[in-house]
GROMACS .gro file of C-alpha atoms in nm:
model
  450
    1UNK     CA    1   1.591   1.147   0.606
    2UNK     CA    2   1.816   1.305   0.289
    3UNK     CA    3   1.811   1.588   0.133
    4UNK     CA    4   1.949   1.659  -0.216
    5UNK     CA    5   2.047   1.920  -0.432
    6UNK     CA    6   1.899   2.019  -0.767
    7UNK     CA    7   2.013   2.227  -1.008
    8UNK     CA    8   2.181   2.528  -0.888
    9UNK     CA    9   2.031   2.900  -0.908
   10UNK     CA   10   2.084   3.080  -1.189
   11UNK     CA   11   2.264   3.422  -1.025
   12UNK     CA   12   1.964   3.632  -1.056
   13UNK     CA   13   1.922   3.921  -0.793
   14UNK     CA   14   1.551   3.766  -0.615
   15UNK     CA   15   1.424   3.867  -0.308
   16UNK     CA   16   1.443   3.740  -0.006
   17UNK     CA   17   1.154   3.444  -0.013
   18UNK     CA   18   0.934   3.340   0.307
   19UNK     CA   19   0.965   3.012   0.424
   20UNK     CA   20   0.746   2.689   0.223
   21UNK     CA   21   0.691   2.374   0.414
   22UNK     CA   22   1.000   2.217   0.615
   23UNK     CA   23   1.200   2.544   0.438
   24UNK     CA   24   1.346   2.740   0.250
   25UNK     CA   25   1.567   3.036   0.234
   26UNK     CA   26   1.862   3.148   0.055
   27UNK     CA   27   2.205   3.087  -0.065
   28UNK     CA   28   2.484   3.385  -0.143
   29UNK     CA   29   2.548   3.517  -0.416
   30UNK     CA   30   2.103   3.626  -0.360
   31UNK     CA   31   2.040   3.253  -0.510
   32UNK     CA   32   1.691   3.103  -0.382
   33UNK     CA   33   1.679   2.809  -0.283
   34UNK     CA   34   1.301   2.628  -0.177
   35UNK     CA   35   1.337   2.311   0.018
   36UNK     CA   36   1.050   2.062  -0.008
   37UNK     CA   37   0.953   1.816   0.224
   38UNK     CA   38   0.812   1.473   0.154
   39UNK     CA   39   0.674   1.252   0.365
   40UNK     CA   40   0.653   0.900   0.314
   41UNK     CA   41   0.632   0.554   0.414
   42UNK     CA   42   0.903   0.335   0.294
   43UNK     CA   43   0.801  -0.002   0.389
   44UNK     CA   44   0.434   0.072   0.382
   45UNK     CA   45   0.552  -0.082  -0.045
   46UNK     CA   46   0.199   0.062  -0.184
   47UNK     CA   47   0.292   0.429  -0.109
   48UNK     CA   48   0.597   0.360  -0.336
   49UNK     CA   49   0.526   0.511  -0.635
   50UNK     CA   50   0.482   0.881  -0.395
   51UNK     CA   51   0.791   0.719  -0.231
   52UNK     CA   52   1.041   0.523  -0.196
   53UNK     CA   53   1.028   0.437  -0.577
   54UNK     CA   54   1.043   0.757  -0.666
   55UNK     CA   55   1.242   0.836  -0.435
   56UNK     CA   56   1.513   0.569  -0.594
   57UNK     CA   57   1.469   0.685  -0.966
   58UNK     CA   58   1.518   1.099  -0.861
   59UNK     CA   59   1.192   1.149  -1.116
   60UNK     CA   60   1.084   1.465  -0.835
   61UNK     CA   61   1.455   1.608  -0.813
   62UNK     CA   62   1.438   1.558  -1.240
   63UNK     CA   63   1.146   1.790  -1.272
   64UNK     CA   64   1.233   2.027  -1.005
   65UNK     CA   65   1.588   2.085  -1.186
   66UNK     CA   66   1.381   2.204  -1.466
   67UNK     CA   67   1.098   2.409  -1.321
   68UNK     CA   68   1.436   2.582  -1.115
   69UNK     CA   69   1.607   2.650  -1.449
   70UNK     CA   70   1.312   2.794  -1.542
   71UNK     CA   71   1.247   2.993  -1.240
   72UNK     CA   72   1.598   3.063  -1.129
   73UNK     CA   73   1.544   2.848  -0.827
   74UNK     CA   74   1.724   2.599  -0.624
   75UNK     CA   75   1.436   2.306  -0.508
   76UNK     CA   76   1.577   2.109  -0.241
   77UNK     CA   77   1.333   1.751  -0.203
   78UNK     CA   78   1.364   1.648   0.165
   79UNK     CA   79   1.249   1.301   0.177
   80UNK     CA   80   1.136   1.218   0.584
   81UNK     CA   81   1.024   0.796   0.594
   82UNK     CA   82   0.770   0.687   0.885
   83UNK     CA   83   0.619   0.368   1.015
   84UNK     CA   84   0.294   0.462   0.941
   85UNK     CA   85   0.037   0.823   0.819
   86UNK     CA   86   0.032   0.951   1.170
   87UNK     CA   87   0.362   1.106   1.226
   88UNK     CA   88   0.312   1.222   0.858
   89UNK     CA   89  -0.033   1.395   0.944
   90UNK     CA   90   0.120   1.540   1.297
   91UNK     CA   91   0.448   1.690   1.156
   92UNK     CA   92   0.224   1.830   0.789
   93UNK     CA   93  -0.054   1.978   1.012
   94UNK     CA   94   0.315   2.112   1.196
   95UNK     CA   95   0.342   2.297   0.865
   96UNK     CA   96   0.682   2.130   0.868
   97UNK     CA   97   0.534   1.810   0.551
   98UNK     CA   98   0.479   1.986   0.250
   99UNK     CA   99   0.334   1.637   0.036
  100UNK     CA  100   0.275   1.330   0.238
  101UNK     CA  101   0.158   0.975   0.125
  102UNK     CA  102  -0.078   0.738   0.364
  103UNK     CA  103  -0.359   0.486   0.342
  104UNK     CA  104  -0.661   0.598   0.302
  105UNK     CA  105  -0.821   0.583   0.707
  106UNK     CA  106  -0.506   0.827   0.793
  107UNK     CA  107  -0.639   1.035   0.502
  108UNK     CA  108  -0.952   1.030   0.664
  109UNK     CA  109  -0.740   1.155   1.025
  110UNK     CA  110  -0.520   1.351   0.847
  111UNK     CA  111  -0.859   1.552   0.734
  112UNK     CA  112  -1.016   1.615   0.977
  113UNK     CA  113  -0.730   1.726   1.199
  114UNK     CA  114  -0.629   2.023   0.906
  115UNK     CA  115  -0.946   2.110   0.956
  116UNK     CA  116  -0.834   2.105   1.360
  117UNK     CA  117  -0.552   2.352   1.320
  118UNK     CA  118  -0.618   2.548   1.099
  119UNK     CA  119  -0.364   2.334   0.835
  120UNK     CA  120  -0.625   2.219   0.595
  121UNK     CA  121  -0.558   1.927   0.381
  122UNK     CA  122  -0.603   1.797   0.024
  123UNK     CA  123  -0.637   1.391  -0.159
  124UNK     CA  124  -0.452   1.490  -0.473
  125UNK     CA  125  -0.428   1.115  -0.607
  126UNK     CA  126  -0.350   0.769  -0.522
  127UNK     CA  127  -0.097   0.602  -0.513
  128UNK     CA  128  -0.199   0.211  -0.535
  129UNK     CA  129  -0.535   0.007  -0.527
  130UNK     CA  130  -0.787  -0.290  -0.466
  131UNK     CA  131  -1.054  -0.277  -0.513
  132UNK     CA  132  -1.242  -0.574  -0.255
  133UNK     CA  133  -0.958  -0.512   0.050
  134UNK     CA  134  -0.681  -0.745   0.027
  135UNK     CA  135  -0.410  -0.530   0.132
  136UNK     CA  136  -0.506  -0.563   0.489
  137UNK     CA  137  -0.432  -0.904   0.607
  138UNK     CA  138  -0.516  -1.077   0.970
  139UNK     CA  139  -0.222  -1.273   1.026
  140UNK     CA  140  -0.113  -1.546   1.326
  141UNK     CA  141   0.108  -1.756   1.412
  142UNK     CA  142   0.232  -2.112   1.210
  143UNK     CA  143   0.146  -2.335   1.490
  144UNK     CA  144  -0.152  -2.081   1.645
  145UNK     CA  145  -0.488  -2.336   1.636
  146UNK     CA  146  -0.726  -2.019   1.488
  147UNK     CA  147  -0.859  -2.150   1.185
  148UNK     CA  148  -1.147  -1.818   1.164
  149UNK     CA  149  -1.219  -1.513   1.279
  150UNK     CA  150  -1.459  -1.627   1.515
  151UNK     CA  151  -1.162  -1.798   1.693
  152UNK     CA  152  -1.036  -1.445   1.813
  153UNK     CA  153  -1.340  -1.418   2.067
  154UNK     CA  154  -1.150  -1.283   2.361
  155UNK     CA  155  -0.796  -1.298   2.237
  156UNK     CA  156  -0.555  -1.082   2.222
  157UNK     CA  157  -0.473  -0.835   1.950
  158UNK     CA  158  -0.188  -0.595   1.764
  159UNK     CA  159  -0.340  -0.347   1.558
  160UNK     CA  160  -0.246   0.037   1.510
  161UNK     CA  161  -0.538   0.188   1.576
  162UNK     CA  162  -0.668   0.461   1.313
  163UNK     CA  163  -0.476   0.234   0.984
  164UNK     CA  164  -0.688   0.066   0.755
  165UNK     CA  165  -0.550  -0.218   0.895
  166UNK     CA  166  -0.758  -0.159   1.210
  167UNK     CA  167  -1.041  -0.053   1.017
  168UNK     CA  168  -1.053  -0.407   0.815
  169UNK     CA  169  -1.044  -0.546   1.129
  170UNK     CA  170  -1.303  -0.334   1.294
  171UNK     CA  171  -1.528  -0.447   1.047
  172UNK     CA  172  -1.457  -0.796   0.947
  173UNK     CA  173  -1.498  -0.781   1.360
  174UNK     CA  174  -1.849  -0.705   1.326
  175UNK     CA  175  -1.904  -0.881   1.033
  176UNK     CA  176  -1.815  -1.238   1.292
  177UNK     CA  177  -2.074  -1.061   1.541
  178UNK     CA  178  -1.774  -1.014   1.771
  179UNK     CA  179  -1.722  -0.586   1.925
  180UNK     CA  180  -1.467  -0.451   1.846
  181UNK     CA  181  -1.406  -0.327   2.173
  182UNK     CA  182  -1.480  -0.564   2.384
  183UNK     CA  183  -1.465  -0.842   2.180
  184UNK     CA  184  -1.159  -0.892   2.136
  185UNK     CA  185  -0.782  -0.720   2.344
  186UNK     CA  186  -0.697  -0.449   2.140
  187UNK     CA  187  -0.333  -0.343   2.169
  188UNK     CA  188  -0.253  -0.034   1.939
  189UNK     CA  189   0.131  -0.137   1.842
  190UNK     CA  190   0.328   0.016   1.558
  191UNK     CA  191   0.359  -0.286   1.338
  192UNK     CA  192   0.755  -0.377   1.422
  193UNK     CA  193   0.626  -0.403   1.788
  194UNK     CA  194   0.302  -0.643   1.677
  195UNK     CA  195   0.500  -0.865   1.479
  196UNK     CA  196   0.747  -0.893   1.764
  197UNK     CA  197   0.465  -0.978   1.930
  198UNK     CA  198   0.315  -1.264   1.765
  199UNK     CA  199   0.553  -1.433   1.724
  200UNK     CA  200   0.683  -1.383   2.100
  201UNK     CA  201   0.343  -1.528   2.186
  202UNK     CA  202   0.187  -1.162   2.356
  203UNK     CA  203  -0.060  -1.189   2.125
  204UNK     CA  204  -0.287  -1.434   1.899
  205UNK     CA  205  -0.283  -1.223   1.566
  206UNK     CA  206  -0.206  -0.898   1.410
  207UNK     CA  207  -0.425  -0.680   1.159
  208UNK     CA  208  -0.200  -0.491   0.996
  209UNK     CA  209  -0.162  -0.348   0.610
  210UNK     CA  210   0.120  -0.450   0.354
  211UNK     CA  211   0.370  -0.556   0.331
  212UNK     CA  212   0.398  -0.655   0.710
  213UNK     CA  213   0.156  -1.001   0.628
  214UNK     CA  214   0.331  -1.076   0.345
  215UNK     CA  215   0.664  -1.078   0.454
  216UNK     CA  216   0.564  -1.259   0.773
  217UNK     CA  217   0.419  -1.557   0.601
  218UNK     CA  218   0.703  -1.561   0.322
  219UNK     CA  219   0.945  -1.658   0.610
  220UNK     CA  220   0.755  -1.825   0.798
  221UNK     CA  221   0.683  -1.712   1.123
  222UNK     CA  222   0.251  -1.606   1.054
  223UNK     CA  223   0.029  -1.737   0.821
  224UNK     CA  224  -0.337  -1.610   0.692
  225UNK     CA  225  -0.649  -1.547   0.955
  226UNK     CA  226  -0.840  -1.339   0.730
  227UNK     CA  227  -0.851  -1.269   0.368
  228UNK     CA  228  -0.942  -0.798   0.414
  229UNK     CA  229  -1.088  -0.838   0.053
  230UNK     CA  230  -1.342  -1.066   0.197
  231UNK     CA  231  -1.537  -0.727   0.305
  232UNK     CA  232  -1.510  -0.679  -0.033
  233UNK     CA  233  -1.464  -0.287   0.002
  234UNK     CA  234  -1.177  -0.073  -0.186
  235UNK     CA  235  -0.898  -0.013   0.041
  236UNK     CA  236  -0.563   0.254  -0.115
  237UNK     CA  237  -0.306   0.466   0.000
  238UNK     CA  238  -0.310   0.828  -0.147
  239UNK     CA  239  -0.123   1.140  -0.146
  240UNK     CA  240  -0.233   1.467   0.046
  241UNK     CA  241  -0.074   1.825   0.036
  242UNK     CA  242  -0.128   2.113   0.273
  243UNK     CA  243  -0.346   2.351   0.093
  244UNK     CA  244  -0.168   2.637   0.195
  245UNK     CA  245   0.221   2.498  -0.045
  246UNK     CA  246  -0.028   2.392  -0.323
  247UNK     CA  247  -0.175   2.749  -0.260
  248UNK     CA  248   0.206   2.909  -0.283
  249UNK     CA  249   0.291   2.670  -0.499
  250UNK     CA  250   0.088   2.481  -0.728
  251UNK     CA  251   0.344   2.420  -0.992
  252UNK     CA  252   0.535   2.196  -0.789
  253UNK     CA  253   0.258   2.014  -0.617
  254UNK     CA  254   0.227   2.006  -0.992
  255UNK     CA  255   0.577   1.835  -1.078
  256UNK     CA  256   0.543   1.567  -0.770
  257UNK     CA  257   0.222   1.443  -1.025
  258UNK     CA  258   0.416   1.377  -1.310
  259UNK     CA  259   0.687   1.280  -1.158
  260UNK     CA  260   0.469   1.030  -0.948
  261UNK     CA  261   0.335   0.944  -1.285
  262UNK     CA  262   0.616   0.849  -1.410
  263UNK     CA  263   0.763   0.596  -1.141
  264UNK     CA  264   0.373   0.410  -1.141
  265UNK     CA  265   0.433   0.427  -1.531
  266UNK     CA  266   0.791   0.241  -1.459
  267UNK     CA  267   0.660  -0.013  -1.198
  268UNK     CA  268   0.330  -0.093  -1.463
  269UNK     CA  269   0.616  -0.122  -1.682
  270UNK     CA  270   0.916  -0.294  -1.534
  271UNK     CA  271   0.810  -0.404  -1.183
  272UNK     CA  272   1.065  -0.688  -1.147
  273UNK     CA  273   1.295  -0.427  -1.190
  274UNK     CA  274   1.058  -0.186  -0.980
  275UNK     CA  275   1.073  -0.490  -0.676
  276UNK     CA  276   1.416  -0.590  -0.698
  277UNK     CA  277   1.448  -0.103  -0.601
  278UNK     CA  278   1.211  -0.124  -0.345
  279UNK     CA  279   1.425  -0.430  -0.233
  280UNK     CA  280   1.732  -0.273  -0.227
  281UNK     CA  281   1.591   0.032  -0.086
  282UNK     CA  282   1.390  -0.138   0.234
  283UNK     CA  283   1.511  -0.465   0.316
  284UNK     CA  284   1.271  -0.546   0.270
  285UNK     CA  285   1.195  -1.049   0.062
  286UNK     CA  286   1.189  -0.891  -0.351
  287UNK     CA  287   0.916  -1.196  -0.319
  288UNK     CA  288   0.735  -0.988  -0.097
  289UNK     CA  289   0.743  -0.694  -0.229
  290UNK     CA  290   0.584  -0.822  -0.555
  291UNK     CA  291   0.366  -1.010  -0.392
  292UNK     CA  292   0.197  -0.730  -0.338
  293UNK     CA  293   0.332  -0.467  -0.649
  294UNK     CA  294   0.436  -0.679  -0.890
  295UNK     CA  295   0.256  -0.692  -1.289
  296UNK     CA  296  -0.028  -0.915  -1.122
  297UNK     CA  297   0.003  -0.787  -0.733
  298UNK     CA  298  -0.257  -0.737  -0.463
  299UNK     CA  299  -0.254  -0.353  -0.529
  300UNK     CA  300  -0.260  -0.185  -0.853
  301UNK     CA  301  -0.119   0.142  -0.947
  302UNK     CA  302  -0.298   0.429  -1.141
  303UNK     CA  303  -0.287   0.828  -0.929
  304UNK     CA  304  -0.636   0.823  -1.108
  305UNK     CA  305  -0.870   0.938  -0.753
  306UNK     CA  306  -1.123   0.664  -0.893
  307UNK     CA  307  -1.490   0.706  -0.788
  308UNK     CA  308  -1.533   0.397  -0.616
  309UNK     CA  309  -1.268   0.493  -0.411
  310UNK     CA  310  -1.407   0.789  -0.353
  311UNK     CA  311  -1.695   0.665  -0.225
  312UNK     CA  312  -1.557   0.370  -0.031
  313UNK     CA  313  -1.345   0.639   0.143
  314UNK     CA  314  -1.681   0.741   0.265
  315UNK     CA  315  -1.812   0.420   0.406
  316UNK     CA  316  -1.457   0.474   0.622
  317UNK     CA  317  -1.581   0.785   0.820
  318UNK     CA  318  -1.824   0.669   1.001
  319UNK     CA  319  -1.620   0.394   1.135
  320UNK     CA  320  -1.359   0.665   1.186
  321UNK     CA  321  -1.640   0.823   1.382
  322UNK     CA  322  -1.728   0.531   1.608
  323UNK     CA  323  -1.432   0.485   1.741
  324UNK     CA  324  -1.408   0.898   1.822
  325UNK     CA  325  -1.097   0.923   1.579
  326UNK     CA  326  -1.266   1.192   1.424
  327UNK     CA  327  -1.593   1.471   1.448
  328UNK     CA  328  -1.674   1.455   1.091
  329UNK     CA  329  -1.508   1.411   0.766
  330UNK     CA  330  -1.648   1.604   0.419
  331UNK     CA  331  -1.453   1.398   0.191
  332UNK     CA  332  -1.588   1.632  -0.135
  333UNK     CA  333  -1.491   1.875   0.036
  334UNK     CA  334  -1.131   1.698   0.168
  335UNK     CA  335  -1.109   1.550  -0.231
  336UNK     CA  336  -0.882   1.783  -0.508
  337UNK     CA  337  -0.847   1.601  -0.836
  338UNK     CA  338  -0.798   1.947  -1.015
  339UNK     CA  339  -0.309   1.930  -0.955
  340UNK     CA  340  -0.377   1.574  -1.135
  341UNK     CA  341  -0.592   1.710  -1.401
  342UNK     CA  342  -0.291   1.917  -1.492
  343UNK     CA  343  -0.038   1.771  -1.485
  344UNK     CA  344  -0.188   1.451  -1.621
  345UNK     CA  345  -0.310   1.634  -1.918
  346UNK     CA  346  -0.204   1.500  -2.288
  347UNK     CA  347  -0.167   1.068  -2.143
  348UNK     CA  348  -0.350   0.865  -2.151
  349UNK     CA  349  -0.599   0.686  -1.830
  350UNK     CA  350  -0.476   0.308  -1.743
  351UNK     CA  351  -0.740   0.051  -1.684
  352UNK     CA  352  -0.954  -0.047  -1.403
  353UNK     CA  353  -0.768  -0.346  -1.233
  354UNK     CA  354  -0.774  -0.704  -1.377
  355UNK     CA  355  -0.810  -1.033  -1.190
  356UNK     CA  356  -0.440  -1.217  -1.086
  357UNK     CA  357  -0.317  -1.459  -1.300
  358UNK     CA  358  -0.065  -1.671  -1.179
  359UNK     CA  359   0.270  -1.565  -1.223
  360UNK     CA  360   0.676  -1.810  -1.105
  361UNK     CA  361   0.915  -1.638  -1.085
  362UNK     CA  362   1.259  -1.808  -1.193
  363UNK     CA  363   1.536  -1.750  -1.081
  364UNK     CA  364   1.729  -1.778  -1.423
  365UNK     CA  365   1.667  -1.440  -1.620
  366UNK     CA  366   1.510  -1.318  -1.328
  367UNK     CA  367   1.170  -1.344  -1.509
  368UNK     CA  368   0.844  -1.390  -1.448
  369UNK     CA  369   0.570  -1.640  -1.672
  370UNK     CA  370   0.212  -1.598  -1.573
  371UNK     CA  371  -0.019  -1.929  -1.594
  372UNK     CA  372  -0.378  -1.938  -1.749
  373UNK     CA  373  -0.448  -2.199  -1.420
  374UNK     CA  374  -0.294  -2.269  -1.022
  375UNK     CA  375  -0.271  -2.656  -1.180
  376UNK     CA  376  -0.047  -2.513  -1.481
  377UNK     CA  377   0.147  -2.287  -1.218
  378UNK     CA  378   0.196  -2.632  -0.985
  379UNK     CA  379   0.307  -2.806  -1.243
  380UNK     CA  380   0.508  -2.540  -1.433
  381UNK     CA  381   0.687  -2.519  -1.067
  382UNK     CA  382   0.751  -2.877  -0.996
  383UNK     CA  383   0.920  -2.913  -1.346
  384UNK     CA  384   1.168  -2.560  -1.229
  385UNK     CA  385   1.300  -2.775  -0.929
  386UNK     CA  386   1.543  -2.522  -0.800
  387UNK     CA  387   1.502  -2.268  -1.026
  388UNK     CA  388   1.220  -2.083  -0.880
  389UNK     CA  389   1.257  -1.722  -0.658
  390UNK     CA  390   0.841  -1.759  -0.575
  391UNK     CA  391   0.495  -1.857  -0.718
  392UNK     CA  392   0.176  -1.624  -0.642
  393UNK     CA  393  -0.129  -1.744  -0.658
  394UNK     CA  394  -0.448  -1.603  -0.646
  395UNK     CA  395  -0.743  -1.675  -0.410
  396UNK     CA  396  -1.053  -1.839  -0.608
  397UNK     CA  397  -1.298  -1.684  -0.474
  398UNK     CA  398  -1.091  -1.287  -0.305
  399UNK     CA  399  -0.867  -1.282  -0.611
  400UNK     CA  400  -0.572  -1.173  -0.375
  401UNK     CA  401  -0.248  -1.323  -0.465
  402UNK     CA  402  -0.043  -1.513  -0.175
  403UNK     CA  403   0.235  -1.712  -0.232
  404UNK     CA  404   0.202  -2.072  -0.368
  405UNK     CA  405   0.313  -2.266  -0.095
  406UNK     CA  406   0.157  -2.025   0.227
  407UNK     CA  407  -0.154  -2.115   0.049
  408UNK     CA  408  -0.472  -2.322   0.147
  409UNK     CA  409  -0.504  -2.570  -0.093
  410UNK     CA  410  -0.848  -2.698  -0.284
  411UNK     CA  411  -0.841  -2.987  -0.475
  412UNK     CA  412  -1.229  -3.073  -0.723
  413UNK     CA  413  -1.230  -3.363  -0.864
  414UNK     CA  414  -0.865  -3.263  -1.180
  415UNK     CA  415  -0.962  -2.847  -1.059
  416UNK     CA  416  -0.709  -2.701  -0.811
  417UNK     CA  417  -0.737  -2.458  -0.620
  418UNK     CA  418  -0.593  -2.183  -0.388
  419UNK     CA  419  -0.648  -2.035  -0.075
  420UNK     CA  420  -0.496  -1.799   0.148
  421UNK     CA  421  -0.656  -1.855   0.438
  422UNK     CA  422  -0.778  -2.183   0.592
  423UNK     CA  423  -1.175  -2.028   0.621
  424UNK     CA  424  -1.177  -2.025   0.326
  425UNK     CA  425  -1.156  -2.327   0.222
  426UNK     CA  426  -1.316  -2.472   0.410
  427UNK     CA  427  -1.655  -2.289   0.308
  428UNK     CA  428  -1.534  -2.392  -0.029
  429UNK     CA  429  -1.480  -2.761   0.054
  430UNK     CA  430  -1.768  -2.788   0.220
  431UNK     CA  431  -1.985  -2.592   0.001
  432UNK     CA  432  -1.897  -2.832  -0.240
  433UNK     CA  433  -1.813  -3.152  -0.077
  434UNK     CA  434  -2.107  -3.323  -0.313
  435UNK     CA  435  -1.910  -3.296  -0.610
  436UNK     CA  436  -1.524  -3.442  -0.379
  437UNK     CA  437  -1.377  -3.116  -0.285
  438UNK     CA  438  -1.102  -3.165  -0.053
  439UNK     CA  439  -0.829  -2.995   0.109
  440UNK     CA  440  -0.411  -3.112   0.013
  441UNK     CA  441  -0.177  -2.966   0.117
  442UNK     CA  442   0.067  -2.839  -0.134
  443UNK     CA  443   0.304  -3.162  -0.183
  444UNK     CA  444  -0.015  -3.267  -0.286
  445UNK     CA  445  -0.111  -2.980  -0.518
  446UNK     CA  446   0.229  -3.076  -0.729
  447UNK     CA  447   0.131  -3.401  -0.703
  448UNK     CA  448  -0.209  -3.373  -0.875
  449UNK     CA  449  -0.109  -3.121  -1.039
  450UNK     CA  450   0.167  -3.319  -1.244
   0.00000   0.00000   0.00000
């Protein structure tokens, strides 16, 4: 945790402030200090525009410094880092965190707990989203013989109950005809614990949210078993605020949302620099950060409360009710678009997510190149040799971006297609067997492309 002191208060005689959020108080000489407490998840990199990146850029502090000069107040920001959304919700309902960011399923739990404990919260913006659900992935050990979700029947699976990744697991198992409660042995674990358990062989699979699956695959410690985008249901992370804080300090909330928009603009216009910055702050490989947050990344960053995302949130409620994690959630009452509307006044909306393209990250010049086809990417990859930092390719069906050398490749005549999972590649190859479609290695795909 770290607290940053911003603008010195003007020497005005002010009445003693009532504590707000994590802490507020008065300094010497009658000056007033207000502390805004922000809960975030540094390694959940789909939230960086309201967390890790925003913090490193200092945009929120800059907004508050300007406000402090007008108000005669010294604003401080207390950034509190957590591994998941659950402890952020616990702190918010205790009145100790003012603003927090978390995934769609945790947001619903946040709404439910806030109402139950008479510390209501409101959803005020989105950080990043994927319209098909590609931010959540089920992975297994690299040498595991599991080839599809159906192979998980009777197996041990680690996830974080109540998270977006758990929601993906539940829905995916149901579609595969497996009872999510009785058909597998589910272990409720923190992401880092689950990752260690997978490596130790004490679980058969891990269902987690960004950036764990990508990191494990990049490091050769896991392979993808199920791409959450197969559900074709939007998933996102968002920003929630204590209703009391929003009412007491609406201008500060708008400052936060303005700062979030600035961080979003920085990420969208300077994706490589943003990835490097987030990597430095979190210790994650920059190549993994870029997989999710890059120009063609799995996540699309836009604070807008898009109708399709809110519709998906409503579809999440029955899943949490069935798991007895919430009784009910009134999504319409939980969502408050007004603060963002005021903060974004006079700015243009971002376009909706566009299909991802193959992309090569080169060491020379620390720059990226996009390509029209996977074959063109592979040809450039081979030509660059050791000058390649990372290569990314979208799944031919779901569009989920993945590391080219970790993808499963299918050759069909002169066409090359990549898939996140073996089951996705096999399904395509089987359906197109008449045209000679066959699964090939990454090396063979590179040879065919050249």
